[in-house]
CSV table of C-alpha atoms in Angstrom, one decimal:
chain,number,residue,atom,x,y,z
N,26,UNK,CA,68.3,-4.3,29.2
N,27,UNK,CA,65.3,-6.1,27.8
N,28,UNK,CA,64.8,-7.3,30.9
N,29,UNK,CA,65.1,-4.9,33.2
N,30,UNK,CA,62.5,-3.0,30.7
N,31,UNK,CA,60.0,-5.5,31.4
N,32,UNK,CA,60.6,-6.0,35.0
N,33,UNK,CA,60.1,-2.1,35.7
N,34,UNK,CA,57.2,-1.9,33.2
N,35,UNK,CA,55.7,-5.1,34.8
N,36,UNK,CA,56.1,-3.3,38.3
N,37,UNK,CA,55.3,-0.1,37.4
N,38,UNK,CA,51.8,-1.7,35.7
N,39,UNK,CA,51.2,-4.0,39.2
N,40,UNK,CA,51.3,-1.2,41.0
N,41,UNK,CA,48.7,0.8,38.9
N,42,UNK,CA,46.3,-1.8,38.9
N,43,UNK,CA,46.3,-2.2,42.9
N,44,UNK,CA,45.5,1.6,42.6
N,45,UNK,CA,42.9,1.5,40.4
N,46,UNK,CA,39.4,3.5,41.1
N,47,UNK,CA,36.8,2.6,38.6
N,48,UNK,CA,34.6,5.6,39.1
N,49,UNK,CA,31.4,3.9,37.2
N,50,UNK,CA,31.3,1.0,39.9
N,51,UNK,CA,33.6,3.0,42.5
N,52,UNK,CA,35.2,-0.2,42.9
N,53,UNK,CA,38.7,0.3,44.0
N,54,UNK,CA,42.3,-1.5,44.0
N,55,UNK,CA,43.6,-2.6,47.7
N,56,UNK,CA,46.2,0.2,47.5
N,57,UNK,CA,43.7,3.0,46.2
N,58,UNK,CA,44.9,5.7,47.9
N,59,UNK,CA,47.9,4.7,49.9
N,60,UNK,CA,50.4,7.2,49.1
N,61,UNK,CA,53.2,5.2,49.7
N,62,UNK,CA,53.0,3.1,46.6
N,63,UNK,CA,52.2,6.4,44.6
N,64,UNK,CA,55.2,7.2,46.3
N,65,UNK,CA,56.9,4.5,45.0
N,66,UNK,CA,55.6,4.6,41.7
N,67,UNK,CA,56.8,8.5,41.2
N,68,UNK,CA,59.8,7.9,43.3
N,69,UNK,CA,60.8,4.8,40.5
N,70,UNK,CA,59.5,7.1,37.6
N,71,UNK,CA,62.3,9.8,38.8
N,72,UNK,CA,65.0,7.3,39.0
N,73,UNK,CA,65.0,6.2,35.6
N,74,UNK,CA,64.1,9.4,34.0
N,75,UNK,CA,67.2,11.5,35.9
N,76,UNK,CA,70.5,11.9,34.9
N,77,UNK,CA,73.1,9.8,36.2
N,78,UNK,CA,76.1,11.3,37.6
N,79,UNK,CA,79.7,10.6,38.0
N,80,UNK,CA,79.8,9.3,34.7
N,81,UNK,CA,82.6,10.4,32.1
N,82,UNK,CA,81.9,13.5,29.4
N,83,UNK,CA,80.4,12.0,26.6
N,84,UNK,CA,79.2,9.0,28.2
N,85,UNK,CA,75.5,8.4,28.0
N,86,UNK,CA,73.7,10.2,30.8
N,87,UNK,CA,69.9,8.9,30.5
N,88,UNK,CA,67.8,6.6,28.7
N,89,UNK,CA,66.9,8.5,25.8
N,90,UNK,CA,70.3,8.9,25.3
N,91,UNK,CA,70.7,5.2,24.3
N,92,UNK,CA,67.7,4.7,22.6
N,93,UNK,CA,64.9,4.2,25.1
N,94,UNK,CA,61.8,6.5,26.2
N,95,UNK,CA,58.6,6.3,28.0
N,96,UNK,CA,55.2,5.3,25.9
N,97,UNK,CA,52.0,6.6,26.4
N,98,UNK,CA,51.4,4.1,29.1
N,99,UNK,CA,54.5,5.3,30.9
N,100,UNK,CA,56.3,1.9,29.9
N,101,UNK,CA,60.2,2.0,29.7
N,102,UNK,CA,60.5,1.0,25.6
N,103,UNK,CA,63.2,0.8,23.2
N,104,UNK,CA,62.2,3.7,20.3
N,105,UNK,CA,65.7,3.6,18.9
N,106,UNK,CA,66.7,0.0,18.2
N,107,UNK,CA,69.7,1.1,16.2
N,108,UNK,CA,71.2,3.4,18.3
N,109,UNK,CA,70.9,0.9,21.2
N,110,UNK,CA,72.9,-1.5,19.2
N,111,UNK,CA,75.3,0.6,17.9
N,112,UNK,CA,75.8,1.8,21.7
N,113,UNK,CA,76.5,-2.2,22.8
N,114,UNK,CA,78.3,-3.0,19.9
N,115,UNK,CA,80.7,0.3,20.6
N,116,UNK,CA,80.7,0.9,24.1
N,117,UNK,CA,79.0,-1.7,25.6
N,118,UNK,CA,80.8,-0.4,29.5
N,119,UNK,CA,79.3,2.7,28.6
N,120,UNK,CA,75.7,1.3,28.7
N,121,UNK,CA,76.3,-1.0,31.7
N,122,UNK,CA,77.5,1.8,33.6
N,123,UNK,CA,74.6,3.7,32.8
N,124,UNK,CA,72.6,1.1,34.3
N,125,UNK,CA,75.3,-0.9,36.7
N,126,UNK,CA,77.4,2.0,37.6
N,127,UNK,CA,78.1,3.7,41.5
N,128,UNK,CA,75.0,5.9,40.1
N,129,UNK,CA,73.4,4.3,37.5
N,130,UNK,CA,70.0,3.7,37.0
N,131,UNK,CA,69.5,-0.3,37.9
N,132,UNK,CA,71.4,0.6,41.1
N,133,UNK,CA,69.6,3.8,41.7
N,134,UNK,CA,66.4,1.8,41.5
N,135,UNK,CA,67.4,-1.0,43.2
N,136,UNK,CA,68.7,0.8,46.3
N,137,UNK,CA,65.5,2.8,46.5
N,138,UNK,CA,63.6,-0.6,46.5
N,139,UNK,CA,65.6,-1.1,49.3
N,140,UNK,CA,64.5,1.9,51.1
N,141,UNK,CA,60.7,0.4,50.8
N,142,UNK,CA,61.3,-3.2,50.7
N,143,UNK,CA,64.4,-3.9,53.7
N,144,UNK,CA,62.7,-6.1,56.5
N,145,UNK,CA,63.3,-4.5,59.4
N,146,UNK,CA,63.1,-0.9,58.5
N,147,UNK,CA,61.9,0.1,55.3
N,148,UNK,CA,58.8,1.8,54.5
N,149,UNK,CA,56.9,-0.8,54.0
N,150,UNK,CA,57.3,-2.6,57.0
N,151,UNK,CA,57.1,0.4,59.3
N,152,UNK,CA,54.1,1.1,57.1
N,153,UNK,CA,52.5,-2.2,57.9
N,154,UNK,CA,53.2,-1.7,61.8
N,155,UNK,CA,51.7,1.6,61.2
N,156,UNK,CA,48.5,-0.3,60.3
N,157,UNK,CA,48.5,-3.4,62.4
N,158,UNK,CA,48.8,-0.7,65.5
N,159,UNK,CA,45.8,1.1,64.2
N,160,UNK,CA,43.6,-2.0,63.7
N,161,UNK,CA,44.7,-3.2,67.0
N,162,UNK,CA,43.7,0.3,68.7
N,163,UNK,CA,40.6,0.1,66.4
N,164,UNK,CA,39.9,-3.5,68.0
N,165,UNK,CA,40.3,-2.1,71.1
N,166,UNK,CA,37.4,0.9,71.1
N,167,UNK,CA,35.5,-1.7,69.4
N,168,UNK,CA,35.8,-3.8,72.2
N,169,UNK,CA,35.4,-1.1,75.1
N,170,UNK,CA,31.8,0.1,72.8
N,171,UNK,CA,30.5,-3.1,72.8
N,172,UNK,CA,31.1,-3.3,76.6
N,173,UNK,CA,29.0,-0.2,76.7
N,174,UNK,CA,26.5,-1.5,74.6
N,175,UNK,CA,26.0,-4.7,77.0
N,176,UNK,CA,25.9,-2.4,79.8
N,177,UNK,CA,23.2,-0.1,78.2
N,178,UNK,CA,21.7,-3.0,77.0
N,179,UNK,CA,21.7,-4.4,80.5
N,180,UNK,CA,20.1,-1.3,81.5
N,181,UNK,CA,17.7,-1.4,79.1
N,182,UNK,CA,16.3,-4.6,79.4
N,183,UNK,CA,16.1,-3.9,82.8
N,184,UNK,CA,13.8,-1.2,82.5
N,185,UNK,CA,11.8,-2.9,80.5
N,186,UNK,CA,11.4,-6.0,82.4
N,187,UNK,CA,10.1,-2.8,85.4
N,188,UNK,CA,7.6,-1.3,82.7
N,189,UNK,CA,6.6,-4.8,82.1
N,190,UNK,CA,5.8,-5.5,85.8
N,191,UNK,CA,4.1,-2.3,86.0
N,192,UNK,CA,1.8,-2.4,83.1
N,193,UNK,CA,0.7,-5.5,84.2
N,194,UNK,CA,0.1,-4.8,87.7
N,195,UNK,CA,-1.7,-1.4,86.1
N,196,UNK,CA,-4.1,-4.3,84.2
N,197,UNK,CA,-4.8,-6.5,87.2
N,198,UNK,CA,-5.8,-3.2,88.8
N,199,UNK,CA,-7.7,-2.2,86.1
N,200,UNK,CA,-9.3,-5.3,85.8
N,201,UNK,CA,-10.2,-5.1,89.3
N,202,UNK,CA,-11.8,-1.9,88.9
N,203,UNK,CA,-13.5,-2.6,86.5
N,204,UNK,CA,-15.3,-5.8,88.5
N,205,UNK,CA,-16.0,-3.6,91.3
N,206,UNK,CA,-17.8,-1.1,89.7
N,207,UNK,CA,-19.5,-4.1,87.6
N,208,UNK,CA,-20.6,-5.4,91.0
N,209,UNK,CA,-21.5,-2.2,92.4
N,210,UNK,CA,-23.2,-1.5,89.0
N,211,UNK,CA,-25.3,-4.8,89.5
N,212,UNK,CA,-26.1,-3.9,93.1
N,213,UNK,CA,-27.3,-0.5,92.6
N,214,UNK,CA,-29.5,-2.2,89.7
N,215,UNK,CA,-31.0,-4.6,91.7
């Protein structure tokens, strides 16, 4: 029991941390906003706070029924020592099928981890395809912009190369002027 306490609560705490938004430095945790793992996180919160079913009248139905309740952190924590042990010492089946049973609560959980975790098509995965596609469409208008962009460029640079020619061409003429009407200027003088 101990340790699936700690596992949960040490999931449960990954998982906040990789959502984490620290709104002084608005620094945020990879997952920050990916409602799948809030998802999860409810989806495992709901697991081991429901009733089980299909277990016998009298039987312990939840968690606080044996002894053990969410902190103020949400952590899975044993308040009631005593009744825990009294529980295991007297009907120790009891508790493990409240957590081992058809429905109970480590199987509950566990089967839902499946649902996210299974390689070839849990939620995770088809959420990760999801994202690889989207990068790789992403790469691709990236790549088709930047083929704009040279092309504009190409454009561009071939304009200026024409202004280029024709400013200077506009100088020699200029220049040219300018010595006729200094020789003409000199002539008339003379």
């Amino acid at each position: 029991i101990k340790s699936f306490l700690k596992n949960f609560n040490g999931v449960m705490d990954y998982l906040k941390d990789q959502m984490k938004v620290n709104t002084t430095t608005y620094s945020r945790g990879p997952l920050a906003g990916e409602s799948l793992v809030r998802n999860l996180r409810s989806n495992m919160m709901n697991k081991v706070l429901q009733e089980v079913t299909g277990l016998s009248d009298g039987d312990p139905k939840t968690l606080s029924s044996i002894g053990i309740s969410l902190d103020n952190n949400l952590h899975l924590v044993i308040d009631d020592a005593t009744e825990l042990k009294e529980l295991l010492t007297s009907s120790p089946t009891k508790v493990a099928d409240l957590f081992q049973g058809e429905n109970g609560i480590a199987t509950s959980v566990y089967d839902m981890l499946d649902e996210y975790t299974d390689t070839y098509d849990g939620l995770i995965d088809q959420r990760t395809d999801l994202l690889e596609d989207r990068v790789s469409e992403m790469d691709t208008r990236m790549d088709r912009m930047n083929e704009r962009l040279a092309v504009k460029e190409s454009q561009y640079r071939a304009q200026l190369t024409s202004l280029q020619s024709m400013y200077i061409q506009v100088v020699q003429q200029q220049s040219l002027v300018n010595n006729i009407i200094s020789a003409a200027s000199s002539i008339y003088d003379s």
